[in-house]
């Protein structure tokens, strides 16, 4: 706090030159908290209606694969198929893109920082900027027919969803990993090289272990993005309400069923409430990822 | 067993391969979309209205609504995001409140856009009683972009050298005067670059708009500039589908026979817009930087 400001009396000039502006920006800062609380409150109250008003047990919603919300007598709203779909597709995307993203981050920081800065960073930013519907469209018009003719099955599949998501999340993982590698103290690398280690030995034994918390942060961010992505996945996974037995079979996930059914169900019905419970579940999962990232951030700060 | 020198060479080759794949991938991805879409980039397709059960429709209203919604959303996001960024960078003191705001920013930033769209459905569609409107969609996109805009503003303001603030205080300015007259102008290149990137994100958004702005575009009369008339393109309280929403909708409904061609054309436009936003922000950032710092670029 500036002393000369405190010393100044509360006169009109002070109000005009400082207090008004300061109050306005403070209000905007507080507004973010209010907005978040509002959002949490509304999503939570709609999401809890399934359990409170319709009396569906939480265990049935989470662990039952019976999804028959349209039945007149005893409708079933088990969401297990969608939860499994989301997890399997996101993990597949992660498995496909993490090794590639880390290799890319190493190339950008250790092998060719010049190319990394001038060409790869802008290229990655363009990948980030491409709308998810466009990814979905390329998946639908190029990837799905390719899988159908060259690999097998219908084309609409877990594999197609995982590939599209892998393409969408690699920029996140690669840029966070590259930032972390760049921020490591130069001495670590120099000490290793001075001991006669090759570049690859230095990368593998020194840089990657030291950067692990930061790289994991990138992986979790990528996972969060994959988990919440709606339209691109919905366009290529086939939307069959069934747990897939193989990578080439169609399935569905949380975001897909929400986008498709929200428009043709009536507010307040059990079917509709189940969709809101899925929205609440997605919110809780993304909040969990945030807490995980904070934890990783604290670990990363300890390493330095 | 591989020698360590060989292992080093193999690893280096793999890293080069990863770098090369990204460049090749980007060129072929963008090339594929532009190659398939470029024949559609003619005035008829860009200006005329969509057809419902037959081929040959255009994307005029969707293109207009995308731009209009972008402007509305940014007009809400920028002032609030900038102000919140100023607060976080200049006024916020370390403590519980600042931590809480930071946690809220992170929470909002990580929310799936479909969840924000559903929040918009409760707030800006049902609670307000507006129904599907462009304005409701713009508010949802503003919620989506607010954390990003706040973070960008905070970073840009924090990167302004302390000496500029001290010089201003030394002349007797208050903190607020220092911010508005000295810090913000110096932060302008960073702010503009960041806001243009944010705008690019808003332009291609779809999931947050499906249940806020709706999936249909009403017939527009471009001669009618009265913003209160329901057929006026300028009326923000009418439903409207953006390009991204339209691509999704024609593919999921399958009613339009030439859905493929339309999706190709609209995707090409979205990709061109991404390129324009990216290159534009980069160029503007460099230009303003050299202007303001007096360096000849």
XYZ file of C-alpha atoms in Angstrom:
601
model
C 0.000 0.000 0.000
C 1.333 3.419 -0.888
C 1.751 5.625 2.137
C 0.906 8.832 0.312
C -2.475 7.369 -0.570
C -3.335 6.605 3.032
C -2.220 10.019 4.154
C -4.512 11.707 1.691
C -7.902 12.735 3.034
C -11.103 11.349 1.590
C -11.856 14.287 -0.637
C -13.515 14.497 -4.018
C -10.253 14.473 -5.933
C -9.188 11.301 -4.210
C -12.540 9.709 -4.947
C -12.310 10.640 -8.608
C -8.664 9.809 -9.134
C -8.444 6.604 -7.195
C -11.428 5.286 -5.322
C -13.906 4.995 -8.206
C -11.577 3.085 -10.479
C -10.248 0.933 -7.691
C -13.763 0.013 -6.574
C -14.821 -0.833 -10.118
C -11.941 -3.233 -10.762
C -12.303 -4.755 -7.302
C -15.966 -5.374 -8.061
C -14.954 -7.193 -11.271
C -12.528 -9.367 -9.305
C -15.273 -10.225 -6.818
C -17.675 -10.787 -9.691
C -15.595 -13.801 -10.775
C -16.173 -15.403 -7.370
C -19.895 -14.622 -7.493
C -20.186 -15.996 -11.021
C -18.428 -19.212 -10.036
C -20.631 -19.658 -6.963
C -23.726 -19.041 -9.075
C -22.611 -21.564 -11.650
C -21.788 -24.186 -9.034
C -25.082 -23.576 -7.248
C -27.248 -23.914 -10.364
C -25.439 -26.928 -11.823
C -25.454 -28.615 -8.407
C -29.120 -27.952 -7.657
C -30.192 -29.210 -11.092
C -27.775 -32.134 -10.853
C -29.031 -33.238 -7.432
C -32.686 -33.297 -8.533
C -32.300 -36.845 -9.852
C -31.332 -38.061 -6.393
C -33.595 -35.808 -4.327
C -36.778 -35.537 -6.426
C -36.704 -38.773 -8.417
C -35.186 -40.796 -5.593
C -32.632 -42.537 -7.792
C -29.823 -43.946 -5.619
C -26.373 -42.514 -6.384
C -24.959 -46.025 -6.750
C -27.488 -46.816 -9.485
C -26.584 -43.667 -11.421
C -22.855 -44.331 -11.164
C -22.622 -48.109 -11.461
C -25.630 -49.355 -13.428
C -25.424 -49.846 -17.179
C -29.226 -49.820 -17.557
C -30.073 -46.726 -19.580
C -33.802 -46.832 -20.387
C -35.040 -43.365 -19.456
C -37.864 -43.542 -22.047
C -39.667 -46.485 -20.438
C -43.026 -45.557 -18.966
C -42.908 -48.070 -16.129
C -39.751 -48.124 -14.041
C -37.382 -46.060 -16.225
C -33.687 -46.763 -15.636
C -31.023 -44.063 -15.623
C -27.752 -45.867 -14.993
C -24.940 -43.821 -16.514
C -22.166 -46.398 -16.383
C -22.006 -46.773 -20.201
C -21.388 -43.054 -20.619
C -18.889 -42.857 -17.768
C -16.914 -45.823 -19.129
C -17.070 -44.327 -22.632
C -15.651 -41.006 -21.434
C -12.872 -42.681 -19.450
C -11.844 -45.140 -22.182
C -11.766 -42.563 -24.979
C -9.904 -39.977 -22.884
C -7.311 -42.494 -21.700
C -6.810 -43.730 -25.262
C -6.273 -40.142 -26.413
C -3.825 -39.600 -23.581
C -1.896 -42.783 -24.361
C -1.636 -41.787 -28.028
C -0.597 -38.189 -27.524
C 1.541 -38.098 -24.355
C 4.721 -39.765 -25.738
C 4.487 -37.729 -28.910
C 3.911 -34.467 -27.020
C 6.885 -35.046 -24.724
C 9.139 -35.861 -27.693
C 7.923 -32.689 -29.353
C 8.586 -30.617 -26.218
C 12.129 -31.999 -26.030
C 12.701 -31.185 -29.694
C 11.452 -27.635 -29.157
C 13.593 -26.945 -26.110
C 16.707 -29.122 -26.261
C 17.291 -30.123 -29.874
C 16.281 -27.111 -31.901
C 15.112 -24.150 -29.788
C 15.300 -21.853 -32.826
C 12.891 -23.917 -34.924
C 10.840 -24.517 -31.795
C 10.366 -20.840 -31.098
C 9.870 -19.600 -34.643
C 7.950 -22.406 -36.328
C 6.670 -25.075 -33.944
C 5.243 -22.777 -31.269
C 3.105 -20.873 -33.818
C 2.093 -24.171 -35.456
C 0.954 -25.526 -32.092
C -1.000 -22.338 -31.422
C -2.854 -22.788 -34.702
C -3.732 -26.364 -33.674
C -5.096 -24.953 -30.386
C -7.155 -22.366 -32.241
C -8.882 -24.733 -34.675
C -12.504 -25.125 -33.495
C -13.493 -28.512 -32.130
C -16.265 -28.877 -34.704
C -13.660 -28.672 -37.457
C -11.706 -31.488 -35.787
C -14.951 -33.417 -35.635
C -15.640 -32.749 -39.301
C -12.184 -33.911 -40.410
C -12.665 -36.986 -38.225
C -16.041 -37.638 -39.805
C -15.088 -36.999 -43.422
C -11.550 -38.434 -43.427
C -10.776 -40.608 -40.415
C -14.039 -42.569 -40.146
C -14.014 -43.725 -43.814
C -10.292 -44.512 -43.501
C -10.858 -46.762 -40.486
C -13.823 -48.413 -42.204
C -11.897 -49.364 -45.371
C -8.402 -50.010 -44.000
C -8.792 -51.235 -40.434
C -12.294 -52.600 -40.139
C -15.618 -52.104 -38.441
C -18.050 -49.286 -39.065
C -15.484 -46.545 -38.813
C -17.446 -44.819 -36.073
C -15.482 -46.142 -33.130
C -13.618 -45.661 -29.876
C -10.459 -45.533 -31.986
C -11.756 -42.640 -34.096
C -12.761 -40.732 -30.956
C -9.398 -41.371 -29.319
C -7.475 -40.260 -32.409
C -9.467 -37.047 -32.828
C -9.018 -36.218 -29.142
C -5.312 -37.071 -29.278
C -4.931 -34.507 -32.043
C -6.840 -31.952 -29.977
C -4.906 -32.370 -26.724
C -1.314 -32.789 -27.943
C -0.781 -29.002 -28.181
C -1.772 -28.561 -24.520
C 0.569 -31.268 -23.259
C 3.441 -30.233 -25.540
C 3.330 -26.529 -24.671
C 3.106 -27.082 -20.909
C 5.940 -29.649 -21.095
C 8.056 -27.280 -23.206
C 7.468 -24.406 -20.747
C 8.577 -26.619 -17.880
C 11.704 -27.840 -19.683
C 12.629 -24.244 -20.570
C 12.301 -23.127 -16.963
C 14.737 -25.735 -15.575
C 18.002 -24.266 -14.255
C 20.701 -24.349 -16.927
C 23.236 -25.791 -14.430
C 21.502 -29.184 -14.296
C 22.101 -29.698 -17.986
C 25.619 -28.308 -17.929
C 26.621 -30.496 -14.977
C 25.350 -33.606 -16.727
C 27.035 -32.782 -20.035
C 30.290 -31.958 -18.226
C 30.271 -35.446 -16.720
C 30.376 -36.804 -20.252
C 26.713 -37.733 -20.621
C 25.246 -37.592 -24.121
C 22.324 -35.316 -24.864
C 19.851 -38.190 -24.729
C 21.279 -39.384 -21.396
C 20.944 -35.864 -20.039
C 17.377 -35.598 -21.245
C 16.325 -38.972 -19.935
C 18.160 -39.068 -16.609
C 18.202 -35.399 -15.595
C 15.766 -33.188 -17.464
C 12.691 -35.434 -17.702
C 12.726 -36.567 -14.047
C 13.210 -32.977 -12.847
C 10.447 -31.711 -15.114
C 8.083 -34.563 -14.211
C 5.610 -32.540 -12.088
C 5.292 -29.901 -14.819
C 4.892 -32.498 -17.553
C 2.248 -34.278 -15.475
C 0.419 -30.952 -15.128
C 0.283 -30.811 -18.904
C -0.985 -34.381 -19.067
C -3.753 -33.642 -16.547
C -4.722 -30.485 -18.457
C -4.896 -32.567 -21.625
C -6.980 -35.190 -19.859
C -9.357 -32.492 -18.596
C -9.771 -31.146 -22.102
C -10.365 -34.633 -23.501
C -12.916 -35.442 -20.815
C -14.975 -32.335 -21.416
C -14.828 -32.230 -25.213
C -18.293 -32.698 -26.643
C -18.956 -32.188 -30.332
C -15.765 -33.469 -31.954
C -16.096 -36.794 -30.142
C -19.830 -37.020 -30.627
C -19.382 -36.731 -34.390
C -17.075 -39.765 -34.691
C -17.901 -42.309 -31.977
C -21.188 -43.566 -33.401
C -23.335 -42.891 -30.310
C -24.424 -46.480 -29.744
C -25.585 -46.858 -26.148
C -23.397 -49.840 -25.344
C -19.995 -50.409 -23.786
C -17.566 -51.141 -26.632
C -15.879 -54.549 -26.628
C -13.105 -53.446 -28.939
C -11.492 -50.247 -30.159
C -13.278 -50.593 -33.491
C -16.783 -50.608 -32.027
C -18.965 -47.569 -31.639
C -19.913 -46.323 -28.186
C -21.013 -43.108 -26.522
C -19.886 -40.902 -23.644
C -21.134 -38.333 -21.109
C -20.789 -35.228 -23.276
C -22.336 -36.878 -26.345
C -25.503 -38.034 -24.606
C -25.840 -34.609 -22.959
C -25.604 -32.726 -26.246
C -27.947 -35.079 -28.037
C -30.670 -35.577 -25.440
C -30.788 -32.178 -23.747
C -32.730 -30.745 -26.675
C -35.432 -33.405 -26.878
C -36.254 -33.999 -23.217
C -38.580 -31.903 -21.112
C -37.095 -29.943 -18.208
C -37.821 -31.556 -14.854
C -38.412 -35.091 -16.104
C -36.287 -37.910 -14.767
C -34.575 -38.323 -18.155
C -33.677 -34.629 -18.238
C -32.561 -34.649 -14.602
C -30.209 -37.544 -15.348
C -28.517 -35.383 -18.008
C -28.037 -32.591 -15.451
C -26.534 -35.085 -13.027
C -24.019 -35.932 -15.757
C -23.233 -32.214 -16.092
C -22.636 -32.083 -12.337
C -20.411 -35.157 -12.601
C -18.370 -33.485 -15.359
C -18.044 -30.381 -13.200
C -16.844 -32.420 -10.213
C -14.320 -34.252 -12.376
C -12.924 -31.039 -13.823
C -12.703 -29.567 -10.304
C -10.814 -32.666 -9.198
C -8.362 -32.130 -12.078
C -7.829 -28.526 -10.898
C -6.984 -29.689 -7.378
C -4.615 -32.289 -8.852
C -2.875 -29.621 -10.938
C -2.489 -27.383 -7.862
C -0.911 -30.290 -6.007
C 1.462 -30.938 -8.928
C 2.299 -27.231 -9.062
C 3.319 -27.306 -5.404
C 5.485 -30.360 -6.075
C 7.108 -28.653 -9.057
C 7.930 -25.613 -6.925
C 9.664 -27.894 -4.404
C 11.900 -29.430 -7.072
C 13.342 -26.026 -7.893
C 23.016 -53.543 -26.559
C 23.080 -50.172 -28.224
C 26.067 -47.919 -27.557
C 25.276 -44.647 -25.824
C 26.386 -42.630 -28.841
C 24.056 -44.639 -31.079
C 21.231 -44.286 -28.578
C 21.783 -40.531 -28.620
C 21.582 -40.470 -32.424
C 18.441 -42.623 -32.512
C 16.767 -40.417 -29.895
C 17.715 -37.268 -31.801
C 16.252 -38.738 -34.970
C 13.003 -39.520 -33.143
C 12.787 -35.962 -31.806
C 13.316 -34.558 -35.303
C 10.584 -36.894 -36.513
C 8.183 -35.519 -33.868
C 8.957 -31.939 -34.876
C 8.613 -32.748 -38.564
C 5.319 -34.559 -38.011
C 3.746 -31.476 -36.455
C 4.702 -29.267 -39.385
C 3.641 -31.853 -41.949
C 0.469 -32.533 -39.983
C -0.496 -28.886 -39.815
C 0.229 -28.305 -43.504
C -1.796 -31.335 -44.570
C -4.637 -30.640 -42.105
C -5.070 -27.041 -43.228
C -4.332 -28.007 -46.830
C -7.000 -30.726 -46.777
C -9.661 -28.342 -45.472
C -8.772 -25.505 -47.827
C -8.455 -27.804 -50.829
C -11.909 -29.247 -50.216
C -13.528 -25.998 -49.271
C -12.042 -23.453 -51.618
C -14.524 -23.986 -54.455
C -17.274 -23.045 -52.013
C -15.673 -19.704 -51.196
C -17.737 -17.781 -53.724
C -20.102 -14.855 -53.102
C -23.226 -16.979 -53.597
C -22.272 -19.493 -50.897
C -21.048 -16.791 -48.533
C -24.038 -14.490 -48.869
C -27.172 -16.495 -49.562
C -29.421 -18.177 -47.032
C -29.521 -21.897 -46.210
C -31.862 -24.341 -47.966
C -33.710 -26.917 -45.903
C -34.425 -30.037 -47.912
C -32.503 -29.317 -51.117
C -28.954 -28.625 -52.192
C -27.382 -25.302 -53.088
C -27.926 -23.372 -49.871
C -25.455 -20.814 -48.553
C -24.201 -19.795 -45.171
C -24.846 -16.041 -45.228
C -26.876 -15.738 -41.996
C -24.563 -18.131 -40.128
C -21.518 -16.124 -41.157
C -23.218 -12.911 -40.072
C -24.339 -14.415 -36.761
C -20.841 -15.748 -36.041
C -19.362 -12.284 -36.444
C -22.194 -10.560 -34.582
C -22.057 -13.004 -31.677
C -18.280 -12.599 -31.543
C -18.649 -8.823 -31.245
C -21.338 -9.093 -28.563
C -19.330 -11.637 -26.579
C -16.106 -9.640 -26.742
C -17.946 -6.445 -25.769
C -18.892 -8.215 -22.535
C -15.672 -10.173 -21.967
C -13.056 -7.474 -22.550
C -14.215 -4.824 -20.025
C -14.833 -7.311 -17.207
C -11.778 -9.430 -17.968
C -9.529 -6.382 -18.256
C -10.852 -4.893 -15.009
C -10.476 -8.179 -13.154
C -6.961 -8.516 -14.600
C -6.090 -5.000 -13.376
C -7.374 -5.920 -9.931
C -5.371 -9.150 -9.821
C -2.174 -7.559 -11.117
C -2.215 -4.236 -9.253
C -4.532 -4.257 -6.250
C -4.927 -7.838 -5.049
C -2.848 -8.568 -1.956
C -1.648 -12.094 -1.255
C -4.205 -13.750 0.959
C -7.395 -15.762 1.162
C -9.455 -13.528 -1.135
C -6.868 -13.503 -3.910
C -6.465 -17.249 -3.579
C -10.217 -17.703 -3.832
C -10.385 -15.595 -7.000
C -7.516 -17.563 -8.494
C -9.212 -20.871 -7.691
C -12.435 -19.567 -9.270
C -10.576 -18.475 -12.409
C -8.990 -21.918 -12.694
C -12.319 -23.634 -12.082
C -14.089 -21.576 -14.742
C -11.215 -22.059 -17.192
C -11.296 -25.822 -16.872
C -15.050 -26.233 -17.203
C -16.114 -28.132 -20.316
C -17.810 -25.710 -22.689
C -20.903 -27.917 -22.816
C -21.332 -27.426 -19.052
C -21.068 -23.661 -19.513
C -23.646 -23.963 -22.280
C -26.000 -25.756 -19.904
C -25.436 -23.092 -17.229
C -26.368 -20.592 -19.944
C -29.497 -22.614 -20.635
C -30.632 -22.223 -17.019
C -29.571 -18.592 -16.620
C -29.896 -16.831 -19.963
C -32.617 -18.917 -21.597
C -35.014 -20.186 -18.924
C -34.448 -17.918 -15.912
C -34.534 -14.691 -17.929
C -37.326 -16.041 -20.138
C -35.552 -14.873 -23.308
C -35.589 -18.259 -25.008
C -32.730 -18.974 -27.429
C -31.076 -15.650 -28.252
C -27.792 -14.458 -29.703
C -27.382 -12.314 -26.593
C -27.777 -15.356 -24.338
C -25.193 -17.156 -26.481
C -22.859 -14.173 -26.232
C -23.202 -14.224 -22.433
C -22.360 -17.945 -22.353
C -19.297 -17.377 -24.538
C -18.359 -14.454 -22.285
C -18.462 -16.774 -19.244
C -16.312 -19.226 -21.199
C -13.734 -16.588 -22.131
C -13.722 -14.508 -18.950
C -11.067 -16.566 -17.124
C -8.821 -16.530 -20.201
C -9.236 -12.789 -20.697
C -8.544 -12.134 -17.000
C -5.379 -14.204 -17.048
C -4.148 -12.582 -20.251
C -4.769 -9.094 -18.836
C -3.063 -9.930 -15.552
C 0.007 -11.325 -17.330
C 0.242 -8.403 -19.744
C -0.049 -5.856 -16.898
C 2.426 -7.678 -14.672
C 5.007 -7.732 -17.439
C 5.101 -3.906 -17.555
C 8.425 -2.778 -15.986
C 8.168 -1.463 -12.421
C 10.158 1.645 -13.401
C 7.185 2.948 -15.397
C 5.000 2.815 -12.276
C 7.638 4.438 -10.097
C 8.100 7.285 -12.555
C 4.356 7.913 -12.465
C 4.144 7.779 -8.652
C 7.126 10.120 -8.523
C 5.109 12.691 -10.440
C 2.391 12.482 -7.767
C -0.103 10.291 -9.606
C -2.416 8.013 -7.652
C -2.277 4.278 -8.240
C -5.383 4.388 -10.437
C -3.993 7.259 -12.519
C -0.760 5.324 -12.881
C -2.636 2.263 -14.099
C -4.820 4.041 -16.624
C -2.271 6.514 -17.964
C 1.047 4.688 -17.720
C 0.654 0.944 -17.171
C -2.219 0.096 -19.522
C -0.742 1.888 -22.561
C 2.519 0.038 -21.971
C 0.635 -3.253 -21.681
C -1.368 -2.620 -24.854
C 0.555 -4.904 -27.253
C 0.219 -7.875 -24.897
C -3.435 -7.099 -24.225
C -4.370 -6.821 -27.890
C -2.525 -9.992 -28.868
C -4.262 -11.870 -26.094
C -7.718 -10.510 -26.831
C -7.457 -11.358 -30.518
C -6.550 -14.934 -29.593
C -9.566 -15.011 -27.259
C -11.761 -13.721 -30.054
C -10.533 -16.522 -32.295
C -11.701 -19.015 -29.704
C -15.126 -17.395 -29.506
C -15.526 -17.426 -33.293
C -15.370 -21.216 -33.573
C -17.296 -22.046 -30.393
C -20.224 -24.409 -30.716
C -20.863 -26.533 -27.619
C -21.635 -23.537 -25.398
C -24.048 -22.178 -28.006
C -26.230 -25.176 -28.880
C -28.630 -24.538 -26.002
C -28.164 -20.793 -25.570
C -28.172 -19.179 -29.020
C -30.029 -22.088 -30.536
C -29.379 -24.074 -33.692
C -31.563 -22.233 -36.164
C -31.208 -18.904 -37.883
C -34.334 -16.926 -38.553
C -34.854 -15.393 -41.959
C -33.036 -12.095 -41.991
C -33.902 -8.947 -43.855
C -30.606 -7.143 -44.296
C -32.372 -3.915 -45.179
C -34.042 -3.812 -41.787
C -31.602 -2.148 -39.406
C -34.032 -1.630 -36.538
C -32.462 -3.656 -33.716
C -35.874 -4.231 -32.110
C -37.482 -5.875 -35.123
C -37.436 -9.675 -35.127
C -36.293 -9.967 -38.730
C -33.494 -7.447 -38.329
C -30.000 -8.927 -38.370
C -29.011 -6.445 -35.659
C -31.584 -7.706 -33.155
C -29.565 -9.528 -30.462
C -32.708 -11.101 -28.987
C -33.340 -13.565 -31.799
C -32.015 -17.106 -32.135
C -29.024 -17.659 -34.376
C -26.656 -20.470 -35.325
C -22.964 -19.758 -35.772
C -20.914 -21.476 -38.484
C -19.560 -24.080 -36.068
C -23.043 -24.870 -34.742
C -24.322 -25.116 -38.307
C -21.602 -27.617 -39.313
C -22.558 -29.774 -36.358
C -26.267 -29.479 -36.951
C -26.355 -30.393 -40.648
C -24.152 -33.412 -39.938
C -26.233 -34.688 -37.053
C -29.606 -34.100 -38.730
C -28.748 -35.240 -42.224
C -31.657 -33.385 -43.835
C -29.630 -31.280 -46.259
C -28.438 -33.331 -49.276
C -25.247 -31.325 -49.799
C -24.271 -31.290 -46.096
C -20.768 -32.456 -47.060
C -20.079 -29.533 -49.347
C -21.527 -27.037 -46.896
C -19.473 -28.454 -44.027
C -16.364 -28.338 -46.232
C -16.953 -24.711 -47.138
C -17.791 -23.627 -43.605
C -14.782 -25.508 -42.171
C -12.501 -23.796 -44.673
C -13.810 -20.435 -43.502
C -13.290 -21.333 -39.841
C -9.715 -22.433 -40.549
C -9.000 -19.278 -42.534
C -10.372 -17.280 -39.592
C -8.063 -19.125 -37.178
C -5.090 -18.353 -39.420
C -6.152 -14.707 -39.708
C -6.620 -14.318 -35.941
C -3.254 -15.953 -35.241
C -1.224 -14.078 -37.822
C -3.129 -10.863 -37.128
C -2.413 -10.925 -33.404
C 1.240 -11.776 -33.997
C 1.696 -8.986 -36.537
C -0.195 -6.416 -34.469
C 1.785 -7.330 -31.371
C 5.091 -6.820 -33.188
C 3.924 -3.613 -34.825
C 2.669 -2.023 -31.593
C 5.743 -3.151 -29.734
C 8.101 -1.463 -32.164
C 5.914 1.662 -32.250
C 5.630 2.024 -28.498
C 9.198 1.188 -27.637
C 10.504 3.342 -30.469
C 12.560 0.521 -31.950
C 12.589 0.178 -35.694
C 11.558 -3.395 -36.435
